[in-house]
PDB file of C-alpha atoms in Angstrom:
ATOM      1  CA  MET R   1      19.223  -2.809 -17.245  1.00 56.00           C
ATOM      2  CA  SER R   2      17.904   0.701 -16.636  1.00 84.00           C
ATOM      3  CA  ALA R   3      18.531   2.687 -13.481  1.00 88.00           C
ATOM      4  CA  ALA R   4      14.764   3.128 -13.128  1.00 89.00           C
ATOM      5  CA  LEU R   5      14.299  -0.649 -12.925  1.00 92.00           C
ATOM      6  CA  VAL R   6      16.918  -0.950 -10.199  1.00 92.00           C
ATOM      7  CA  ARG R   7      15.262   1.833  -8.190  1.00 91.00           C
ATOM      8  CA  LEU R   8      11.865   0.243  -8.747  1.00 94.00           C
ATOM      9  CA  LEU R   9      13.134  -2.987  -7.193  1.00 94.00           C
ATOM     10  CA  GLN R  10      14.477  -0.960  -4.277  1.00 92.00           C
ATOM     11  CA  LEU R  11      11.067   0.656  -3.696  1.00 93.00           C
ATOM     12  CA  ALA R  12       9.294  -2.717  -3.804  1.00 94.00           C
ATOM     13  CA  SER R  13      11.822  -4.492  -1.595  1.00 93.00           C
ATOM     14  CA  PRO R  14      10.846  -5.830   1.850  1.00 90.00           C
ATOM     15  CA  ALA R  15      14.151  -4.289   2.980  1.00 92.00           C
ATOM     16  CA  LEU R  16      12.721  -0.779   2.532  1.00 93.00           C
ATOM     17  CA  PRO R  17      12.934   0.519   6.117  1.00 94.00           C
ATOM     18  CA  VAL R  18       9.381   1.790   6.606  1.00 95.00           C
ATOM     19  CA  GLY R  19       8.081  -0.945   8.926  1.00 95.00           C
ATOM     20  CA  ALA R  20       5.491  -2.487   6.588  1.00 94.00           C
ATOM     21  CA  TYR R  21       6.089  -5.951   8.034  1.00 93.00           C
ATOM     22  CA  THR R  22       4.604  -4.898  11.388  1.00 96.00           C
ATOM     23  CA  TYR R  23       1.102  -4.340   9.963  1.00 96.00           C
ATOM     24  CA  SER R  24      -1.589  -6.762   8.801  1.00 97.00           C
ATOM     25  CA  GLN R  25      -4.350  -4.252   7.913  1.00 96.00           C
ATOM     26  CA  GLY R  26      -7.049  -6.209   9.707  1.00 96.00           C
ATOM     27  CA  LEU R  27      -5.999  -9.616   8.411  1.00 97.00           C
ATOM     28  CA  GLU R  28      -4.911 -10.700  11.883  1.00 97.00           C
ATOM     29  CA  TRP R  29      -8.418 -10.081  13.212  1.00 97.00           C
ATOM     30  CA  ALA R  30      -9.929 -11.874  10.189  1.00 97.00           C
ATOM     31  CA  ALA R  31      -7.821 -14.901  11.130  1.00 96.00           C
ATOM     32  CA  GLU R  32      -8.905 -14.639  14.784  1.00 95.00           C
ATOM     33  CA  ALA R  33     -12.561 -14.474  13.723  1.00 95.00           C
ATOM     34  CA  GLY R  34     -12.209 -17.486  11.419  1.00 96.00           C
ATOM     35  CA  THR R  35     -12.893 -15.531   8.226  1.00 97.00           C
ATOM     36  CA  VAL R  36      -9.377 -16.367   7.074  1.00 97.00           C
ATOM     37  CA  GLN R  37      -8.446 -19.874   8.157  1.00 97.00           C
ATOM     38  CA  ASP R  38      -6.688 -21.555   5.240  1.00 97.00           C
ATOM     39  CA  GLU R  39      -5.026 -20.890   1.892  1.00 97.00           C
ATOM     40  CA  ALA R  40      -8.289 -20.528  -0.023  1.00 98.00           C
ATOM     41  CA  SER R  41      -9.815 -18.020   2.391  1.00 97.00           C
ATOM     42  CA  ALA R  42      -6.540 -16.063   2.565  1.00 98.00           C
ATOM     43  CA  LEU R  43      -6.568 -15.773  -1.223  1.00 98.00           C
ATOM     44  CA  ARG R  44     -10.182 -14.622  -1.142  1.00 98.00           C
ATOM     45  CA  TRP R  45      -9.416 -11.976   1.507  1.00 98.00           C
ATOM     46  CA  ILE R  46      -6.330 -10.603  -0.237  1.00 98.00           C
ATOM     47  CA  GLY R  47      -7.845 -10.910  -3.714  1.00 97.00           C
ATOM     48  CA  ASP R  48     -11.039  -9.100  -2.744  1.00 96.00           C
ATOM     49  CA  GLN R  49      -9.056  -6.263  -1.196  1.00 96.00           C
ATOM     50  CA  LEU R  50      -6.992  -5.974  -4.360  1.00 97.00           C
ATOM     51  CA  GLU R  51     -10.087  -5.916  -6.542  1.00 94.00           C
ATOM     52  CA  TRP R  52     -12.496  -3.778  -4.516  1.00 91.00           C
ATOM     53  CA  ASN R  53     -10.367  -1.629  -2.215  1.00 92.00           C
ATOM     54  CA  LEU R  54      -6.962  -0.980  -3.724  1.00 97.00           C
ATOM     55  CA  GLY R  55      -7.768  -1.504  -7.383  1.00 97.00           C
ATOM     56  CA  ARG R  56     -10.720   0.877  -7.557  1.00 97.00           C
ATOM     57  CA  TYR R  57      -9.440   3.649  -5.330  1.00 97.00           C
ATOM     58  CA  GLU R  58      -5.896   3.465  -4.007  1.00 97.00           C
ATOM     59  CA  ALA R  59      -4.374   2.434  -7.345  1.00 98.00           C
ATOM     60  CA  PRO R  60      -5.815   5.224  -9.521  1.00 98.00           C
ATOM     61  CA  LEU R  61      -5.194   7.774  -6.755  1.00 98.00           C
ATOM     62  CA  LEU R  62      -1.532   6.763  -6.647  1.00 98.00           C
ATOM     63  CA  LEU R  63      -1.272   7.314 -10.400  1.00 98.00           C
ATOM     64  CA  ARG R  64      -2.722  10.810 -10.071  1.00 97.00           C
ATOM     65  CA  MET R  65      -0.363  11.635  -7.219  1.00 97.00           C
ATOM     66  CA  LEU R  66       2.638  10.400  -9.191  1.00 97.00           C
ATOM     67  CA  GLU R  67       1.584  12.499 -12.171  1.00 97.00           C
ATOM     68  CA  ALA R  68       1.251  15.560  -9.929  1.00 96.00           C
ATOM     69  CA  TRP R  69       4.800  15.030  -8.626  1.00 93.00           C
ATOM     70  CA  GLN R  70       6.085  14.689 -12.180  1.00 92.00           C
ATOM     71  CA  VAL R  71       4.680  18.071 -13.234  1.00 93.00           C
ATOM     72  CA  GLY R  72       5.593  19.834  -9.993  1.00 89.00           C
ATOM     73  CA  ALA R  73       2.007  20.299  -8.776  1.00 92.00           C
ATOM     74  CA  GLY R  74       2.737  20.232  -5.061  1.00 90.00           C
ATOM     75  CA  ASP R  75      -0.673  21.609  -4.074  1.00 92.00           C
ATOM     76  CA  THR R  76      -2.399  18.815  -5.986  1.00 95.00           C
ATOM     77  CA  VAL R  77      -0.185  16.243  -4.267  1.00 94.00           C
ATOM     78  CA  ARG R  78      -1.195  17.534  -0.856  1.00 93.00           C
ATOM     79  CA  GLU R  79      -4.892  17.649  -1.792  1.00 95.00           C
ATOM     80  CA  LEU R  80      -4.782  14.046  -2.980  1.00 96.00           C
ATOM     81  CA  ASP R  81      -2.863  13.059   0.139  1.00 96.00           C
ATOM     82  CA  ALA R  82      -5.488  14.619   2.389  1.00 95.00           C
ATOM     83  CA  GLU R  83      -8.184  12.758   0.465  1.00 95.00           C
ATOM     84  CA  TYR R  84      -6.311   9.479   0.854  1.00 96.00           C
ATOM     85  CA  LEU R  85      -5.751   9.989   4.583  1.00 96.00           C
ATOM     86  CA  ALA R  86      -9.456  10.711   5.067  1.00 95.00           C
ATOM     87  CA  THR R  87     -10.248   7.224   3.755  1.00 94.00           C
ATOM     88  CA  ARG R  88      -8.176   5.472   6.438  1.00 94.00           C
ATOM     89  CA  GLU R  89     -11.178   4.255   8.410  1.00 90.00           C
ATOM     90  CA  SER R  90      -9.648   3.222  11.721  1.00 95.00           C
ATOM     91  CA  ALA R  91      -7.178   4.770  14.127  1.00 96.00           C
ATOM     92  CA  GLU R  92      -4.667   1.991  13.487  1.00 96.00           C
ATOM     93  CA  LEU R  93      -4.927   2.277   9.720  1.00 96.00           C
ATOM     94  CA  ARG R  94      -4.431   6.040   9.894  1.00 96.00           C
ATOM     95  CA  ALA R  95      -1.462   5.685  12.242  1.00 97.00           C
ATOM     96  CA  GLU R  96       0.033   3.046   9.953  1.00 97.00           C
ATOM     97  CA  THR R  97       0.234   5.191   6.836  1.00 96.00           C
ATOM     98  CA  LEU R  98       1.462   8.224   8.807  1.00 96.00           C
ATOM     99  CA  GLN R  99       4.198   6.250  10.568  1.00 97.00           C
ATOM    100  CA  MET R 100       5.336   4.688   7.301  1.00 97.00           C
ATOM    101  CA  GLY R 101       5.119   8.053   5.555  1.00 94.00           C
ATOM    102  CA  TYR R 102       7.339   9.601   8.204  1.00 93.00           C
ATOM    103  CA  SER R 103       9.864   6.791   7.826  1.00 94.00           C
ATOM    104  CA  MET R 104       9.837   7.091   4.033  1.00 92.00           C
ATOM    105  CA  GLN R 105      10.208  10.894   4.147  1.00 89.00           C
ATOM    106  CA  ARG R 106      13.154  10.550   6.509  1.00 89.00           C
ATOM    107  CA  LEU R 107      14.727   7.938   4.228  1.00 90.00           C
ATOM    108  CA  LEU R 108      14.511  10.246   1.215  1.00 88.00           C
ATOM    109  CA  HIS R 109      16.502  12.892   3.059  1.00 86.00           C
ATOM    110  CA  GLU R 110      19.062  10.365   4.265  1.00 88.00           C
ATOM    111  CA  LEU R 111      19.654   8.885   0.797  1.00 86.00           C
ATOM    112  CA  GLY R 112      20.943  12.244  -0.397  1.00 76.00           C
ATOM    113  CA  ASP R 113      20.406  11.920  -4.167  1.00 73.00           C
ATOM    114  CA  PHE R 114      16.960  13.417  -4.606  1.00 73.00           C
ATOM    115  CA  PRO R 115      16.223  16.646  -6.524  1.00 74.00           C
ATOM    116  CA  PRO R 116      16.087  19.544  -4.035  1.00 75.00           C
ATOM    117  CA  PRO R 117      12.712  20.792  -5.369  1.00 74.00           C
ATOM    118  CA  LEU R 118      11.075  17.452  -4.574  1.00 75.00           C
ATOM    119  CA  LEU R 119      12.587  17.319  -1.108  1.00 73.00           C
ATOM    120  CA  ALA R 120      11.456  20.870  -0.466  1.00 77.00           C
ATOM    121  CA  ALA R 121       7.945  20.059  -1.685  1.00 76.00           C
ATOM    122  CA  ILE R 122       7.524  17.020   0.552  1.00 78.00           C
ATOM    123  CA  ALA R 123       9.002  18.911   3.507  1.00 73.00           C
ATOM    124  CA  VAL R 124       5.995  21.250   3.325  1.00 75.00           C
ATOM    125  CA  SER R 125       3.809  18.356   4.484  1.00 76.00           C
ATOM    126  CA  PRO R 126       4.379  17.891   8.234  1.00 78.00           C
ATOM    127  CA  ALA R 127       2.793  14.425   8.189  1.00 88.00           C
ATOM    128  CA  PRO R 128       2.772  12.859   4.701  1.00 93.00           C
ATOM    129  CA  THR R 129       1.239   9.456   4.145  1.00 95.00           C
ATOM    130  CA  LEU R 130       3.334   6.629   2.794  1.00 96.00           C
ATOM    131  CA  MET R 131       1.723   7.138  -0.608  1.00 97.00           C
ATOM    132  CA  GLN R 132       2.870  10.748  -0.797  1.00 95.00           C
ATOM    133  CA  ALA R 133       6.465   9.988   0.183  1.00 93.00           C
ATOM    134  CA  TRP R 134       6.620   6.821  -1.934  1.00 96.00           C
ATOM    135  CA  THR R 135       5.357   8.517  -5.096  1.00 96.00           C
ATOM    136  CA  CYS R 136       7.835  11.329  -4.490  1.00 92.00           C
ATOM    137  CA  ALA R 137      10.610   8.737  -4.707  1.00 93.00           C
ATOM    138  CA  ALA R 138       9.084   7.155  -7.805  1.00 94.00           C
ATOM    139  CA  ALA R 139       8.892  10.541  -9.514  1.00 93.00           C
ATOM    140  CA  ALA R 140      12.475  11.419  -8.575  1.00 90.00           C
ATOM    141  CA  TRP R 141      13.708   8.118 -10.001  1.00 91.00           C
ATOM    142  CA  GLN R 142      11.615   8.591 -13.173  1.00 92.00           C
ATOM    143  CA  ILE R 143       9.795   5.301 -12.839  1.00 95.00           C
ATOM    144  CA  PRO R 144       7.007   4.812 -15.425  1.00 95.00           C
ATOM    145  CA  PRO R 145       3.544   5.077 -13.825  1.00 96.00           C
ATOM    146  CA  ALA R 146       2.348   1.560 -14.687  1.00 97.00           C
ATOM    147  CA  ASP R 147       5.569   0.056 -13.352  1.00 97.00           C
ATOM    148  CA  ALA R 148       5.387   2.125 -10.170  1.00 97.00           C
ATOM    149  CA  LEU R 149       1.805   1.040  -9.518  1.00 98.00           C
ATOM    150  CA  THR R 150       2.667  -2.608 -10.138  1.00 97.00           C
ATOM    151  CA  ALA R 151       5.481  -2.361  -7.582  1.00 97.00           C
ATOM    152  CA  TRP R 152       3.204  -0.658  -5.023  1.00 97.00           C
ATOM    153  CA  LEU R 153       0.538  -3.343  -5.358  1.00 98.00           C
ATOM    154  CA  TRP R 154       3.063  -6.173  -5.349  1.00 97.00           C
ATOM    155  CA  SER R 155       4.700  -4.849  -2.187  1.00 97.00           C
ATOM    156  CA  TRP R 156       1.274  -4.659  -0.532  1.00 97.00           C
ATOM    157  CA  ALA R 157       0.395  -8.197  -1.634  1.00 97.00           C
ATOM    158  CA  GLU R 158       3.706  -9.521  -0.357  1.00 97.00           C
ATOM    159  CA  ASN R 159       3.160  -7.937   3.058  1.00 97.00           C
ATOM    160  CA  GLN R 160      -0.373  -9.315   3.239  1.00 97.00           C
ATOM    161  CA  THR R 161       0.870 -12.767   2.320  1.00 97.00           C
ATOM    162  CA  MET R 162       3.568 -12.657   4.967  1.00 97.00           C
ATOM    163  CA  ALA R 163       0.949 -11.580   7.517  1.00 97.00           C
ATOM    164  CA  ALA R 164      -1.206 -14.559   6.502  1.00 97.00           C
ATOM    165  CA  LEU R 165       1.744 -16.923   6.885  1.00 96.00           C
ATOM    166  CA  LYS R 166       2.145 -15.802  10.491  1.00 96.00           C
ATOM    167  CA  ALA R 167      -1.470 -15.225  11.549  1.00 96.00           C
ATOM    168  CA  VAL R 168      -3.357 -18.158   9.995  1.00 96.00           C
ATOM    169  CA  PRO R 169      -0.710 -19.730   9.877  1.00 94.00           C
ATOM    170  CA  LEU R 170       0.234 -20.984   6.399  1.00 96.00           C
ATOM    171  CA  GLY R 171       3.265 -22.757   4.999  1.00 96.00           C
ATOM    172  CA  GLN R 172       5.855 -21.205   2.721  1.00 96.00           C
ATOM    173  CA  ALA R 173       4.623 -23.059  -0.370  1.00 98.00           C
ATOM    174  CA  ALA R 174       1.086 -21.801   0.274  1.00 97.00           C
ATOM    175  CA  GLY R 175       2.442 -18.270   0.460  1.00 97.00           C
ATOM    176  CA  GLN R 176       4.130 -18.644  -2.903  1.00 98.00           C
ATOM    177  CA  ARG R 177       0.934 -19.992  -4.448  1.00 98.00           C
ATOM    178  CA  LEU R 178      -0.922 -16.958  -3.080  1.00 98.00           C
ATOM    179  CA  LEU R 179       1.622 -14.597  -4.599  1.00 98.00           C
ATOM    180  CA  GLN R 180       1.529 -16.484  -7.886  1.00 98.00           C
ATOM    181  CA  GLU R 181      -2.238 -16.048  -8.155  1.00 98.00           C
ATOM    182  CA  ILE R 182      -2.242 -12.433  -6.995  1.00 97.00           C
ATOM    183  CA  GLY R 183       0.555 -11.725  -9.471  1.00 97.00           C
ATOM    184  CA  ARG R 184      -1.586 -13.156 -12.241  1.00 98.00           C
ATOM    185  CA  ARG R 185      -4.352 -10.667 -11.390  1.00 97.00           C
ATOM    186  CA  LEU R 186      -2.148  -7.593 -11.045  1.00 97.00           C
ATOM    187  CA  PRO R 187      -1.820  -6.607 -14.743  1.00 97.00           C
ATOM    188  CA  ALA R 188      -5.598  -6.306 -15.146  1.00 97.00           C
ATOM    189  CA  VAL R 189      -5.886  -4.234 -11.956  1.00 98.00           C
ATOM    190  CA  VAL R 190      -3.142  -1.875 -13.147  1.00 98.00           C
ATOM    191  CA  GLU R 191      -4.659  -1.599 -16.620  1.00 98.00           C
ATOM    192  CA  ARG R 192      -8.050  -0.635 -15.208  1.00 97.00           C
ATOM    193  CA  ALA R 193      -6.536   1.901 -12.811  1.00 97.00           C
ATOM    194  CA  LEU R 194      -4.788   3.649 -15.698  1.00 97.00           C
ATOM    195  CA  THR R 195      -8.125   4.490 -17.330  1.00 96.00           C
ATOM    196  CA  LEU R 196     -10.571   4.622 -14.402  1.00 97.00           C
ATOM    197  CA  ASP R 197     -12.594   7.830 -14.273  1.00 96.00           C
ATOM    198  CA  PRO R 198     -12.475   9.624 -10.876  1.00 94.00           C
ATOM    199  CA  ALA R 199     -16.276   9.454 -10.782  1.00 95.00           C
ATOM    200  CA  ASP R 200     -15.945   5.674 -10.596  1.00 96.00           C
ATOM    201  CA  TYR R 201     -13.472   5.577  -7.701  1.00 96.00           C
ATOM    202  CA  SER R 202     -14.678   3.461  -4.782  1.00 95.00           C
ATOM    203  CA  ASN R 203     -13.056   1.880  -1.751  1.00 92.00           C
ATOM    204  CA  PHE R 204     -16.306   0.501  -0.353  1.00 91.00           C
ATOM    205  CA  ALA R 205     -15.160  -2.549   1.607  1.00 92.00           C
ATOM    206  CA  PRO R 206     -17.142  -2.753   4.871  1.00 92.00           C
ATOM    207  CA  GLY R 207     -15.654  -6.102   5.887  1.00 93.00           C
ATOM    208  CA  PHE R 208     -12.174  -4.632   5.681  1.00 94.00           C
ATOM    209  CA  ALA R 209     -13.214  -1.597   7.745  1.00 94.00           C
ATOM    210  CA  ILE R 210     -14.799  -3.802  10.406  1.00 95.00           C
ATOM    211  CA  ALA R 211     -11.691  -5.980  10.614  1.00 96.00           C
ATOM    212  CA  CYS R 212      -9.451  -2.931  11.030  1.00 96.00           C
ATOM    213  CA  CYS R 213     -11.654  -1.523  13.789  1.00 95.00           C
ATOM    214  CA  ASN R 214     -11.956  -4.827  15.656  1.00 95.00           C
ATOM    215  CA  HIS R 215      -8.212  -5.359  15.580  1.00 96.00           C
ATOM    216  CA  GLU R 216      -7.813  -2.312  17.827  1.00 94.00           C
ATOM    217  CA  THR R 217      -9.360  -4.230  20.730  1.00 94.00           C
ATOM    218  CA  GLN R 218      -8.106  -7.701  19.847  1.00 92.00           C
ATOM    219  CA  TYR R 219      -6.684  -9.227  23.009  1.00 89.00           C
ATOM    220  CA  THR R 220      -3.793 -11.248  21.552  1.00 88.00           C
ATOM    221  CA  ARG R 221      -2.011  -9.896  18.497  1.00 90.00           C
ATOM    222  CA  ILE R 222       1.393  -9.661  16.861  1.00 93.00           C
ATOM    223  CA  PHE R 223       0.684  -6.910  14.318  1.00 94.00           C
ATOM    224  CA  ARG R 224       0.077  -3.203  14.837  1.00 94.00           C
ATOM    225  CA  SER R 225      -2.992  -3.052  12.591  1.00 94.00           C
TER     226      SER R 225
END
């Protein structure tokens, strides 16, 4: 077993102390509105986000950011990070990635085994997103790009599934069936992201944006986004 695999599991673990479990990314409002009301509609919501939002924009952008870390292109990292932050369409979604980025940046310093140049580079960013801090860790631990992206997407899918279990609500077996199906789709999403031309990037998902915005004024809620 390689050290990179062990670190990859650490990055994808729900135990990573960045607070991901407190966010639903609009899914809670989708459940309130009746758009997500059972296992089938939860799969459609999560699957569509994976296909149209993350897979065609967030995934290839993460690969470019990881590559920039690997070659020491700190300016490129910060440019990509600014671009990513600009696509967070609601106040809650923006606050989410900044809060998690802060927590991840702090964790990197507390772990104490990261290359000083990488720590110095991320310290230049006063408010990195989670993607910037997370890819910094992946680069430091020399995790292969395809594996890193798979872990990022799996961690996202797991958090979305857990949000669905609480908000819809769904049973544990339903959650595992959701993860089984999403896991089946992940390899194709990763493969496409590895070759997607920047001119074809798109995170056009108006239903997702509307859900995120409406969650900000939702009367009863348990998640922060």
